[in-house]
C-alpha cells in the first residue's frame, strides 16, 4: 500500500495562541494545562497509581503522555514525561517549533480572541515559527462597544463598522462566533426591536443570554462575511466546561443557513459539531458553502479519532472536511492532533482501497485534502493576499 501522509503538510484551521508557563510544570499543572476542564484542582498527584494513572486522566491524556515519551525518548510514565518536557521547554519557542516540525504543521488559522488577556499575534508567531491567519471573534467586539456605546443605535453601527474594517485585513480570513456558549445555535430571524430592548441587559452583564441581541449580532456578522466574501466560523458541539451543550448541535443552525440571503455565504463549523458530527457532515453534504473541521474531537477524543473520521465521511464530501486541533494552551495539542489524524486517516484510506472503494491515487488525494488542500481552496483569497504583501 503506497498511501503516505507522513510527509504531507498539515494546516491547523482552528486553534488558539498560548505562551510559555511561568514556571516548570508539575504533574498536576501539566495535566490541567492539557485538559478541557475549567476546574483548577481537577488532577491531584497524591493519588497517582504505580502505573502512572492520575484520577481524572483519560485516553487523550494517556496518548499524549505515551507519544511524548517516544518524542523525548524517556520512560512512558507521567512523571518522567513532565520532567523531560520541562527540560526541552526551557527554550519554549524552540520546543514548540520542534514539535511542529515533527508533526509537519506548516500553518494555522488562529482565534486570538481566546485566551484572555489576549496574546499578541506577533508574539505567538515568534513562538510558532511561521505566519498565522486570524479568525476574528465577534463576542469581544460586542463587549467592547457595549461598554462604549450608550444607545443600541450607536452600538449596532460601531459593531458592524468594526467587523467590516477588520475583514479588510488580508490576514483575517473571517469572523467567529461562540454564540453556543451564550444563547445557543438556534439563531432566529433578525428582530431589531427585540435586540434594542435587550441591549440594556447586555450592558449590565455581557455574558447574559440576551438571545434577541446575540441573534441580531450573529446576522450582522453573517452579512459582513457575505459582503466581503470571507468565512463565518461558528462554534458547534462541545467545548470547555461552560458550553450550553443542549443548544450546541449544528442542526439548530439549519434554518438560518437555508435563508436565501446566505446562500453564497461561506460557513465553517468549528469542531464539526462533535458529538453531533453526523449532523454537521450531513449539512455539509446538502449546503454547498458549508464546511467543517475535526478540531477538538481530535485530539480530545483520544483513540476515538479513527471512529470520528470514518463517521464524518459517511456523509461529508471529501472537499468539505479540514484538519484542526483546537489547541488552546500548549503545542502538544496541535502536535498530537496531527499525529492521530495522519495515523488513523491512513488506516481508513487503506481500508477503502482494500475494499475497492477507490484506488490508491484517489485515497492519497483525499488524505491531502483533509490535511491542507481543502484549506488552500476555501481560503485561497486570503492566501493570495498575504503572499502578495
Coordinates of C-alpha atoms in Angstrom, one line a residue:
X1 CA 0.0 0.0 0.0
X2 CA 1.6 3.3 -1.1
X3 CA -0.6 5.8 0.8
X4 CA 1.8 8.0 2.8
X5 CA 0.6 11.1 4.7
X6 CA 3.7 11.4 6.9
X7 CA 5.4 13.9 4.7
X8 CA 2.2 15.8 3.8
X9 CA 2.0 19.3 5.4
X10 CA -0.8 20.0 7.8
X11 CA -2.6 23.3 8.3
X12 CA -4.5 23.6 11.6
X13 CA -7.6 25.5 10.7
X14 CA -8.8 26.1 14.3
X15 CA -6.6 26.8 17.3
X16 CA -5.7 29.5 19.8
X17 CA -2.4 31.1 20.9
X18 CA -0.5 30.2 24.0
X19 CA 2.5 31.3 26.0
X20 CA 5.2 29.6 27.9
X21 CA 4.3 28.6 31.5
X22 CA 5.6 31.0 34.2
X23 CA 7.4 28.1 35.9
X24 CA 8.2 24.4 35.2
X25 CA 5.2 22.1 35.2
X26 CA 4.3 19.8 38.0
X27 CA 2.3 16.6 37.1
X28 CA -0.9 18.4 38.2
X29 CA -0.3 21.6 36.4
X30 CA 0.7 19.9 33.1
X31 CA -2.5 17.7 33.1
X32 CA -4.6 20.8 33.9
X33 CA -3.0 22.7 31.1
X34 CA -3.9 19.9 28.6
X35 CA -7.4 19.3 29.9
X36 CA -10.7 20.8 28.8
X37 CA -11.8 21.0 32.4
X38 CA -12.2 24.5 33.9
X39 CA -11.7 23.2 37.5
X40 CA -8.3 24.2 38.8
X41 CA -7.8 21.1 41.0
X42 CA -9.0 18.5 38.6
X43 CA -5.9 16.4 39.0
X44 CA -4.0 15.5 42.2
X45 CA -0.6 13.8 42.1
X46 CA -1.0 12.4 45.6
X47 CA -3.5 9.8 44.2
X48 CA -1.2 8.7 41.3
X49 CA -1.1 4.9 40.9
X50 CA 2.1 2.9 40.5
X51 CA 1.4 2.7 36.7
X52 CA 1.0 6.4 36.4
X53 CA -2.7 6.7 36.4
X54 CA -3.9 10.0 37.9
X55 CA -7.6 10.3 38.9
X56 CA -9.3 12.2 36.0
X57 CA -6.8 11.0 33.4
X58 CA -8.5 9.8 30.1
X59 CA -7.3 8.3 26.9
X60 CA -6.5 11.6 25.3
X61 CA -4.1 12.4 28.2
X62 CA -2.7 8.9 28.1
X63 CA -2.0 9.1 24.4
X64 CA -0.3 12.5 24.9
X65 CA 2.0 11.0 27.6
X66 CA 2.8 7.9 25.5
X67 CA 3.6 9.8 22.3
X68 CA 5.6 12.4 24.2
X69 CA 7.6 9.7 25.8
X70 CA 8.5 8.5 22.3
X71 CA 9.4 12.0 21.3
X72 CA 11.6 12.6 24.3
X73 CA 12.9 9.0 24.3
X74 CA 12.1 8.6 28.0
X75 CA 10.0 6.3 30.1
X76 CA 6.3 6.4 29.3
X77 CA 5.3 7.5 32.8
X78 CA 3.7 10.8 33.6
X79 CA 6.5 11.9 36.0
X80 CA 9.3 11.1 33.6
X81 CA 7.5 12.8 30.7
X82 CA 6.8 16.0 32.7
X83 CA 10.5 16.1 33.8
X84 CA 11.7 15.7 30.2
X85 CA 9.1 18.2 29.0
X86 CA 10.4 20.8 31.4
X87 CA 13.9 20.3 30.2
X88 CA 13.0 20.6 26.5
X89 CA 10.7 23.6 27.1
X90 CA 13.4 25.8 28.7
X91 CA 13.6 27.4 25.2
X92 CA 9.9 27.4 24.6
X93 CA 9.9 28.7 21.1
X94 CA 12.5 26.1 20.0
X95 CA 10.5 23.4 21.8
X96 CA 7.2 24.4 20.1
X97 CA 8.8 24.6 16.7
X98 CA 10.5 21.2 17.1
X99 CA 7.0 19.7 17.8
X100 CA 5.5 21.4 14.8
X101 CA 8.4 20.2 12.6
X102 CA 7.9 16.7 13.9
X103 CA 4.2 16.8 13.0
X104 CA 4.8 18.7 9.8
X105 CA 2.4 21.5 10.9
X106 CA 3.1 24.4 8.5
X107 CA 0.2 26.9 9.0
X108 CA -2.7 27.8 11.2
X109 CA -5.9 29.8 11.5
X110 CA -5.8 31.2 15.0
X111 CA -8.6 32.7 17.1
X112 CA -6.7 35.4 19.0
X113 CA -9.9 36.2 21.0
X114 CA -9.1 33.5 23.5
X115 CA -7.4 33.2 25.9
X116 CA -7.8 36.4 27.9
X117 CA -5.8 38.6 28.4
X118 CA -5.1 38.4 24.7
X119 CA -1.8 37.2 23.4
X120 CA -0.3 39.5 20.7
X121 CA -0.2 37.9 17.2
X122 CA 3.4 38.8 16.7
X123 CA 4.4 37.1 20.0
X124 CA 2.7 33.9 19.1
X125 CA 4.0 33.8 15.6
X126 CA 7.5 34.1 17.0
X127 CA 6.8 31.1 19.2
X128 CA 5.2 29.0 16.4
X129 CA 7.8 29.9 13.8
X130 CA 5.6 30.9 11.0
X131 CA 2.9 33.4 9.8
X132 CA -0.6 32.7 11.0
X133 CA -4.0 33.6 9.6
X134 CA -6.5 35.1 12.0
X135 CA -10.2 34.5 12.6
X136 CA -11.8 37.5 14.3
X137 CA -14.1 36.6 17.3
X138 CA -17.3 38.8 17.4
X139 CA -18.1 38.5 21.1
X140 CA -15.2 40.6 22.4
X141 CA -16.3 43.2 19.8
X142 CA -19.8 43.2 21.2
X143 CA -18.4 43.6 24.7
X144 CA -16.1 46.4 23.7
X145 CA -18.8 48.5 22.1
X146 CA -21.4 47.6 24.7
X147 CA -19.1 49.4 27.2
X148 CA -18.6 52.4 24.9
X149 CA -22.0 53.0 23.3
X150 CA -24.9 54.2 25.4
X151 CA -27.6 53.5 22.8
X152 CA -28.3 50.5 20.7
X153 CA -28.2 52.6 17.6
X154 CA -24.7 53.7 18.3
X155 CA -23.7 50.1 19.2
X156 CA -25.0 48.4 16.1
X157 CA -23.3 50.8 13.8
X158 CA -20.0 50.7 15.6
X159 CA -20.1 46.9 15.8
X160 CA -20.8 46.4 12.1
X161 CA -18.3 49.0 11.0
X162 CA -15.6 47.3 13.1
X163 CA -16.4 43.9 11.5
X164 CA -16.2 45.3 8.0
X165 CA -13.0 47.2 8.7
X166 CA -11.3 44.2 10.3
X167 CA -12.3 42.0 7.4
X168 CA -10.4 44.2 5.0
X169 CA -7.1 42.9 6.6
X170 CA -5.6 40.3 4.3
X171 CA -4.6 38.1 7.2
X172 CA -8.1 37.9 8.6
X173 CA -9.9 35.1 6.9
X174 CA -13.3 35.6 8.5
X175 CA -15.3 36.0 11.7
X176 CA -16.1 33.6 14.5
X177 CA -19.0 33.3 17.0
X178 CA -19.2 31.4 20.2
X179 CA -23.0 32.0 20.5
X180 CA -23.3 28.4 21.5
X181 CA -21.8 29.4 24.8
X182 CA -24.4 32.1 25.4
X183 CA -27.8 31.7 23.9
X184 CA -27.4 28.7 21.6
X185 CA -27.3 27.9 17.9
X186 CA -30.9 28.3 17.1
X187 CA -30.5 31.7 15.5
X188 CA -33.9 33.3 14.9
X189 CA -34.6 35.9 12.2
X190 CA -33.2 39.4 12.8
X191 CA -35.5 41.4 15.1
X192 CA -34.1 44.9 15.6
X193 CA -36.8 46.0 18.2
X194 CA -36.2 43.0 20.4
X195 CA -32.4 43.4 20.1
X196 CA -32.7 47.0 21.2
X197 CA -34.8 46.0 24.2
X198 CA -32.2 43.5 25.3
X199 CA -29.3 46.0 24.9
X200 CA -29.5 47.5 28.4
X201 CA -29.4 44.0 30.0
X202 CA -26.3 43.2 27.9
X203 CA -24.5 46.4 29.0
X204 CA -25.0 45.3 32.6
X205 CA -23.9 41.7 32.0
X206 CA -22.0 41.0 28.8
X207 CA -22.3 37.2 29.4
X208 CA -26.1 37.3 29.7
X209 CA -28.0 35.2 27.2
X210 CA -29.9 38.2 25.7
X211 CA -30.9 36.0 22.8
X212 CA -32.5 38.6 20.5
X213 CA -29.4 40.8 20.7
X214 CA -27.0 37.9 20.1
X215 CA -29.0 36.6 17.2
X216 CA -29.1 40.1 15.7
X217 CA -25.3 40.4 16.0
X218 CA -24.9 37.0 14.5
X219 CA -26.9 38.1 11.5
X220 CA -24.7 41.2 11.2
X221 CA -21.6 39.0 11.2
X222 CA -23.1 36.8 8.5
X223 CA -23.9 39.8 6.4
X224 CA -20.4 41.2 6.9
X225 CA -18.9 37.9 5.7
X226 CA -21.2 37.8 2.8
X227 CA -20.3 41.4 1.8
X228 CA -16.6 40.8 2.0
X229 CA -16.5 37.1 0.8
X230 CA -14.9 36.0 4.0
X231 CA -15.8 32.9 6.0
X232 CA -18.1 32.7 9.1
X233 CA -16.8 30.3 11.7
X234 CA -19.4 29.0 14.2
X235 CA -18.5 27.1 17.3
X236 CA -20.6 23.8 17.2
X237 CA -20.8 21.0 19.7
X238 CA -18.7 20.5 22.8
X239 CA -16.2 23.0 24.2
X240 CA -14.9 23.7 27.6
X241 CA -17.0 23.3 30.8
X242 CA -19.1 26.4 30.2
X243 CA -20.7 25.5 26.8
X244 CA -24.5 25.3 26.8
X245 CA -24.4 21.8 25.4
X246 CA -28.2 21.2 24.8
X247 CA -28.1 24.2 22.5
X248 CA -24.9 23.4 20.6
X249 CA -26.0 21.0 18.0
X250 CA -25.3 22.2 14.4
X251 CA -28.7 21.1 13.3
X252 CA -30.1 24.1 15.1
X253 CA -28.4 26.3 12.5
X254 CA -30.2 24.8 9.6
X255 CA -33.0 27.4 9.3
X256 CA -30.6 30.3 9.3
X257 CA -28.3 28.6 6.8
X258 CA -31.1 28.0 4.4
X259 CA -32.0 31.7 4.4
X260 CA -31.7 32.8 0.7
X261 CA -29.6 35.8 1.5
X262 CA -26.9 33.5 3.0
X263 CA -26.9 31.1 0.1
X264 CA -23.4 32.3 -1.0
X265 CA -22.0 32.8 2.5
X266 CA -19.2 30.5 3.4
X267 CA -19.7 28.9 6.8
X268 CA -17.2 26.8 8.7
X269 CA -18.4 24.5 11.5
X270 CA -15.8 24.7 14.2
X271 CA -15.3 21.3 16.0
X272 CA -17.5 19.6 13.4
X273 CA -20.4 19.6 15.8
X274 CA -19.0 16.8 18.0
X275 CA -20.7 14.7 19.3
X276 CA -23.2 15.5 16.6
X277 CA -20.7 15.1 13.8
X278 CA -23.2 13.2 11.7
X279 CA -25.4 16.2 11.7
X280 CA -22.6 18.5 10.7
X281 CA -21.5 16.1 8.0
X282 CA -25.0 15.9 6.6
X283 CA -25.4 19.6 6.5
X284 CA -22.1 20.0 4.6
X285 CA -23.5 17.5 2.1
X286 CA -26.6 19.5 1.3
X287 CA -25.4 23.1 1.5
X288 CA -22.7 24.0 -1.0
X289 CA -20.9 26.6 1.1
X290 CA -20.8 24.9 4.5
X291 CA -17.6 23.3 5.7
X292 CA -16.4 21.5 8.8
X293 CA -13.2 20.8 10.7
X294 CA -12.4 18.0 13.0
X295 CA -10.8 20.1 15.8
X296 CA -11.3 19.4 19.5
X297 CA -12.8 16.0 18.8
X298 CA -9.3 15.2 17.6
X299 CA -7.2 15.1 19.8
X300 CA -9.5 15.2 22.8
X301 CA -11.5 12.1 21.9
X302 CA -8.2 10.2 22.0
X303 CA -8.5 6.7 20.4
X304 CA -11.9 7.7 19.1
X305 CA -10.2 9.7 16.2
X306 CA -10.5 6.8 13.8
X307 CA -14.2 6.3 14.5
X308 CA -14.8 10.0 14.2
X309 CA -13.1 10.3 10.8
X310 CA -14.9 7.3 9.5
X311 CA -18.2 8.6 10.7
X312 CA -17.7 12.1 9.3
X313 CA -17.1 10.7 5.8
X314 CA -20.4 8.7 5.9
X315 CA -21.9 12.0 4.6
X316 CA -19.4 14.8 4.3
X317 CA -17.9 15.4 0.9
X318 CA -14.2 14.9 0.6
X319 CA -13.7 18.6 -0.2
X320 CA -15.6 19.8 2.9
X321 CA -13.5 18.4 5.8
X322 CA -10.4 20.1 7.2
X323 CA -7.8 19.3 9.9
X324 CA -7.9 21.3 13.1
X325 CA -6.9 20.8 16.7
X326 CA -8.5 23.5 19.0
X327 CA -5.1 23.8 20.7
X328 CA -5.5 26.5 23.4
X329 CA -2.8 26.2 25.9
X330 CA 0.2 24.1 24.8
X331 CA 1.8 22.9 21.5
X332 CA 1.3 19.3 22.4
X333 CA -2.3 19.7 21.4
X334 CA -1.7 20.6 17.7
X335 CA 1.1 18.1 17.6
X336 CA -0.9 15.1 18.9
X337 CA -3.9 16.0 16.7
X338 CA -1.7 15.9 13.6
X339 CA -0.2 12.6 14.6
X340 CA -3.5 11.0 15.2
X341 CA -5.1 12.3 12.0
X342 CA -2.2 11.0 9.9
X343 CA -2.2 7.6 11.5
X344 CA -5.9 7.0 11.6
X345 CA -6.8 8.6 8.3
X346 CA -4.1 6.5 6.6
X347 CA -5.7 3.3 8.1
X348 CA -9.1 4.3 6.9
X349 CA -7.9 5.2 3.4
X350 CA -6.0 1.9 3.2
X351 CA -9.2 0.0 4.1
X352 CA -11.2 1.8 1.4
X353 CA -8.6 0.8 -1.1
X354 CA -8.6 -2.8 0.1
X355 CA -12.4 -2.9 -0.3
X356 CA -12.1 -1.5 -3.8
X357 CA -14.0 1.7 -2.9
X358 CA -11.3 3.7 -4.7
X359 CA -7.7 3.4 -6.0
X360 CA -4.6 4.5 -4.1
X361 CA -4.2 7.7 -6.0
X362 CA -7.7 8.9 -5.0
X363 CA -7.1 7.8 -1.4
X364 CA -3.8 9.7 -1.2
X365 CA -5.5 12.8 -2.6
X366 CA -8.3 12.6 -0.1
X367 CA -5.8 12.5 2.7
X368 CA -4.0 15.5 1.4
X369 CA -7.3 17.4 1.0
X370 CA -8.1 16.9 4.7
X371 CA -4.6 17.9 5.8
X372 CA -4.1 21.1 3.7
X373 CA -5.6 21.1 0.2
X374 CA -9.2 22.0 1.3
X375 CA -7.8 24.9 3.4
X376 CA -5.9 26.2 0.4
X377 CA -9.0 26.1 -1.7
X378 CA -11.5 27.5 0.8
X379 CA -9.1 30.3 1.9
X380 CA -7.3 30.8 -1.4
X381 CA -8.1 34.6 -1.5
X382 CA -6.5 35.2 1.9
X383 CA -3.5 33.1 1.0
X384 CA -3.1 35.0 -2.2
X385 CA -3.5 38.4 -0.5
X386 CA -0.9 37.6 2.2
X387 CA 1.5 36.1 -0.4
X388 CA 1.4 39.4 -2.4
X389 CA 2.4 41.6 0.5

